[in-house]
mmCIF file of C-alpha atoms and ligand atoms in Angstrom:
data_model
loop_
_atom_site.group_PDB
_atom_site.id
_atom_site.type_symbol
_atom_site.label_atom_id
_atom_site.label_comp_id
_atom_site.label_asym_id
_atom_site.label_seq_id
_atom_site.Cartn_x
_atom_site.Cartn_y
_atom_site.Cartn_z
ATOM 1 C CA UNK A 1 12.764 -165.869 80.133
ATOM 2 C CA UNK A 2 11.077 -165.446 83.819
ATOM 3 C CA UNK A 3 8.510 -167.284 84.853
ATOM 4 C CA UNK A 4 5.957 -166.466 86.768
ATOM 5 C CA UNK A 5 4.346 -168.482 90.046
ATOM 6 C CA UNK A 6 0.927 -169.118 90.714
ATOM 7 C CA UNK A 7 1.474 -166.810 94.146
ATOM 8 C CA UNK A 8 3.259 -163.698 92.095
ATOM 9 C CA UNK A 9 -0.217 -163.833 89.573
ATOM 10 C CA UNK A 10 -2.707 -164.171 93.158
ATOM 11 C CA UNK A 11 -0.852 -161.262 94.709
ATOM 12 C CA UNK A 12 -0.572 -158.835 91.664
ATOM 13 C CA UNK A 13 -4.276 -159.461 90.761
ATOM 14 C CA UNK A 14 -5.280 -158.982 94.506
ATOM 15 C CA UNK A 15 -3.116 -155.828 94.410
ATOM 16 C CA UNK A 16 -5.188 -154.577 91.387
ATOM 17 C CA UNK A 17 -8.391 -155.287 93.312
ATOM 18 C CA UNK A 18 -7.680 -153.668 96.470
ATOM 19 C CA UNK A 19 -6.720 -150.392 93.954
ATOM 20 C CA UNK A 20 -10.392 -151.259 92.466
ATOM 21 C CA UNK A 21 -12.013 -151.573 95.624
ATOM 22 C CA UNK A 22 -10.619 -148.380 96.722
ATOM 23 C CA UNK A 23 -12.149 -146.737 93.762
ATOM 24 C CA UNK A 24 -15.518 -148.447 94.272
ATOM 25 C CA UNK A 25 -15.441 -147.453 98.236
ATOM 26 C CA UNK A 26 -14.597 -143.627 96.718
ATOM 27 C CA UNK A 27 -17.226 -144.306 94.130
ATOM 28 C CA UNK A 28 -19.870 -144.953 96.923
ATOM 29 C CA UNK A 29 -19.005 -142.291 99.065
ATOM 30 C CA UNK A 30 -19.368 -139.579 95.854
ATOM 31 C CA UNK A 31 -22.878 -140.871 95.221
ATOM 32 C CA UNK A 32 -23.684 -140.804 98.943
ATOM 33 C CA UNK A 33 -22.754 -137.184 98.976
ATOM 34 C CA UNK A 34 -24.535 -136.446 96.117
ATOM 35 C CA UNK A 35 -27.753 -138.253 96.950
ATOM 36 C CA UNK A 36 -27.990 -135.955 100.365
ATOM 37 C CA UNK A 37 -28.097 -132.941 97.884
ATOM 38 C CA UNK A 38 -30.957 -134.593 96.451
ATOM 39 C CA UNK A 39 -32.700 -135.991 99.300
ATOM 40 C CA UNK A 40 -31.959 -132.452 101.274
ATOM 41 C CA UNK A 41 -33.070 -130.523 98.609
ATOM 42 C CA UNK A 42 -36.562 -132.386 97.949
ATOM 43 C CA UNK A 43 -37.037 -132.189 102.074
ATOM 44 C CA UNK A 44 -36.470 -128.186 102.014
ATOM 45 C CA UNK A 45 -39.290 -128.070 99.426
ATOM 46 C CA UNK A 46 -41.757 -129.630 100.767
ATOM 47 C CA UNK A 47 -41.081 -133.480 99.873
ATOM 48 C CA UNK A 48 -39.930 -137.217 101.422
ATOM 49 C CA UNK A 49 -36.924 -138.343 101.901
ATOM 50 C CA UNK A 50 -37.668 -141.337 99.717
ATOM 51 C CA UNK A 51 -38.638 -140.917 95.507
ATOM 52 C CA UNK A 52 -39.992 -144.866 95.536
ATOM 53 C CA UNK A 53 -40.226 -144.597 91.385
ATOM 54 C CA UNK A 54 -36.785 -143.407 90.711
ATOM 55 C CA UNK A 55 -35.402 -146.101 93.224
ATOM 56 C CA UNK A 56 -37.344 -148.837 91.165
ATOM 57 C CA UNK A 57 -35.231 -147.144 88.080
ATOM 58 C CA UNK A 58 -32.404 -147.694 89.816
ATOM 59 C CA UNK A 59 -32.991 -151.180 90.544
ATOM 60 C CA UNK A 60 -33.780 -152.030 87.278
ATOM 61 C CA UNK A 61 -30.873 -150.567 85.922
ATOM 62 C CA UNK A 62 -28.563 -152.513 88.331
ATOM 63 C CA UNK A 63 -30.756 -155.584 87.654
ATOM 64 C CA UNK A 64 -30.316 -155.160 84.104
ATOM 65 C CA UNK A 65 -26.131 -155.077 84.113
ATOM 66 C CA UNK A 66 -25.560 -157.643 86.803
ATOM 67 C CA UNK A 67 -28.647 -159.909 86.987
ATOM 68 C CA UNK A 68 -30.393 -161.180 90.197
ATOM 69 C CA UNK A 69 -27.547 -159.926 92.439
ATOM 70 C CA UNK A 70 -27.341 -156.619 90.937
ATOM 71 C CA UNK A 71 -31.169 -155.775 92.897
ATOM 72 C CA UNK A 72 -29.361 -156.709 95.903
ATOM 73 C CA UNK A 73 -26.870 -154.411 95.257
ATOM 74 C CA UNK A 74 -28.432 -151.634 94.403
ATOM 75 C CA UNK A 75 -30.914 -152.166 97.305
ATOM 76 C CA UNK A 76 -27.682 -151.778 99.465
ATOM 77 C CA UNK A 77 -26.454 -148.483 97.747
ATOM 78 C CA UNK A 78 -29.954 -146.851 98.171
ATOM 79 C CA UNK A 79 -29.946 -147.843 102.168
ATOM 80 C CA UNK A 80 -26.354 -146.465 101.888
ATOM 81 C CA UNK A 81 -27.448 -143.438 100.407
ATOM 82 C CA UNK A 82 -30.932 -142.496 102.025
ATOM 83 C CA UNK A 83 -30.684 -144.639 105.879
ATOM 84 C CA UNK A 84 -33.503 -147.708 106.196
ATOM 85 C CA UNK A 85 -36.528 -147.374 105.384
HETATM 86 O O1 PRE B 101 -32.985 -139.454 92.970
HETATM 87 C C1 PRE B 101 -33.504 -139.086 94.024
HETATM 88 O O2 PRE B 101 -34.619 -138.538 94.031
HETATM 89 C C2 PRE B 101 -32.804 -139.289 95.292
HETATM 90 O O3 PRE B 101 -33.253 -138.844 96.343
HETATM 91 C C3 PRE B 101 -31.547 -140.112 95.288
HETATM 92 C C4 PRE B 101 -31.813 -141.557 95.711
HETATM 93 C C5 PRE B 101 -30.500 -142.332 95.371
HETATM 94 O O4 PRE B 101 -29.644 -142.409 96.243
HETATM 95 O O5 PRE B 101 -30.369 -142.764 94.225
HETATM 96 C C6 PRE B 101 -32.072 -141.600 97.170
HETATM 97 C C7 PRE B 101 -33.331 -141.667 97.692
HETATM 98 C C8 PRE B 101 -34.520 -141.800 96.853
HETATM 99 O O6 PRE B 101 -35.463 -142.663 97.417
HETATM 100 C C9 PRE B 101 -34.194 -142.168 95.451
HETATM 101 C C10 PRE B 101 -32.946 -142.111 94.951
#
């Protein structure tokens, strides 16, 4: 039977989040991209940028999965997404 050492279990799991990170980096970018069809499409008709109703959606949502920290979260996605506002 093999054992396995503390290190070997730290460096596979830190292997499988550096796989997830890149995936959640990827993720972002996607919804960035997406989000400037949105945002480019309301500004050629007329609109703003910023839709301050469906960002409160979004925050809720993210509050709702994650708690507390989840708001902060999703507060950073939406500046990722649409600049500062
Ligand atoms: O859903 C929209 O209307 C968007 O423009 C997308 C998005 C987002 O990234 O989620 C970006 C800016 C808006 O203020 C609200 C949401």
């Amino acid at each position: 039977m093999t054992t396995t050492t503390p290190e070997e279990t730290i460096a596979g799991a830190r292997d499988r989040i550096d796989v997830l990170d890149d995936r959640i980096i990827g993720l972002i970018q996607e919804r960035m991209a997406v989000s400037a069809v949105v945002q480019q499409t309301r500004i050629a008709s007329g609109g703003r940028r910023v839709h301050l109703s469906r960002e409160m959606e979004i925050l809720g949502r993210y509050r709702e999965a994650l708690g507390k920290p989840g708001t902060g979260l999703a507060m950073t996605l939406l500046e990722l997404c649409r600049g500062r506002v």
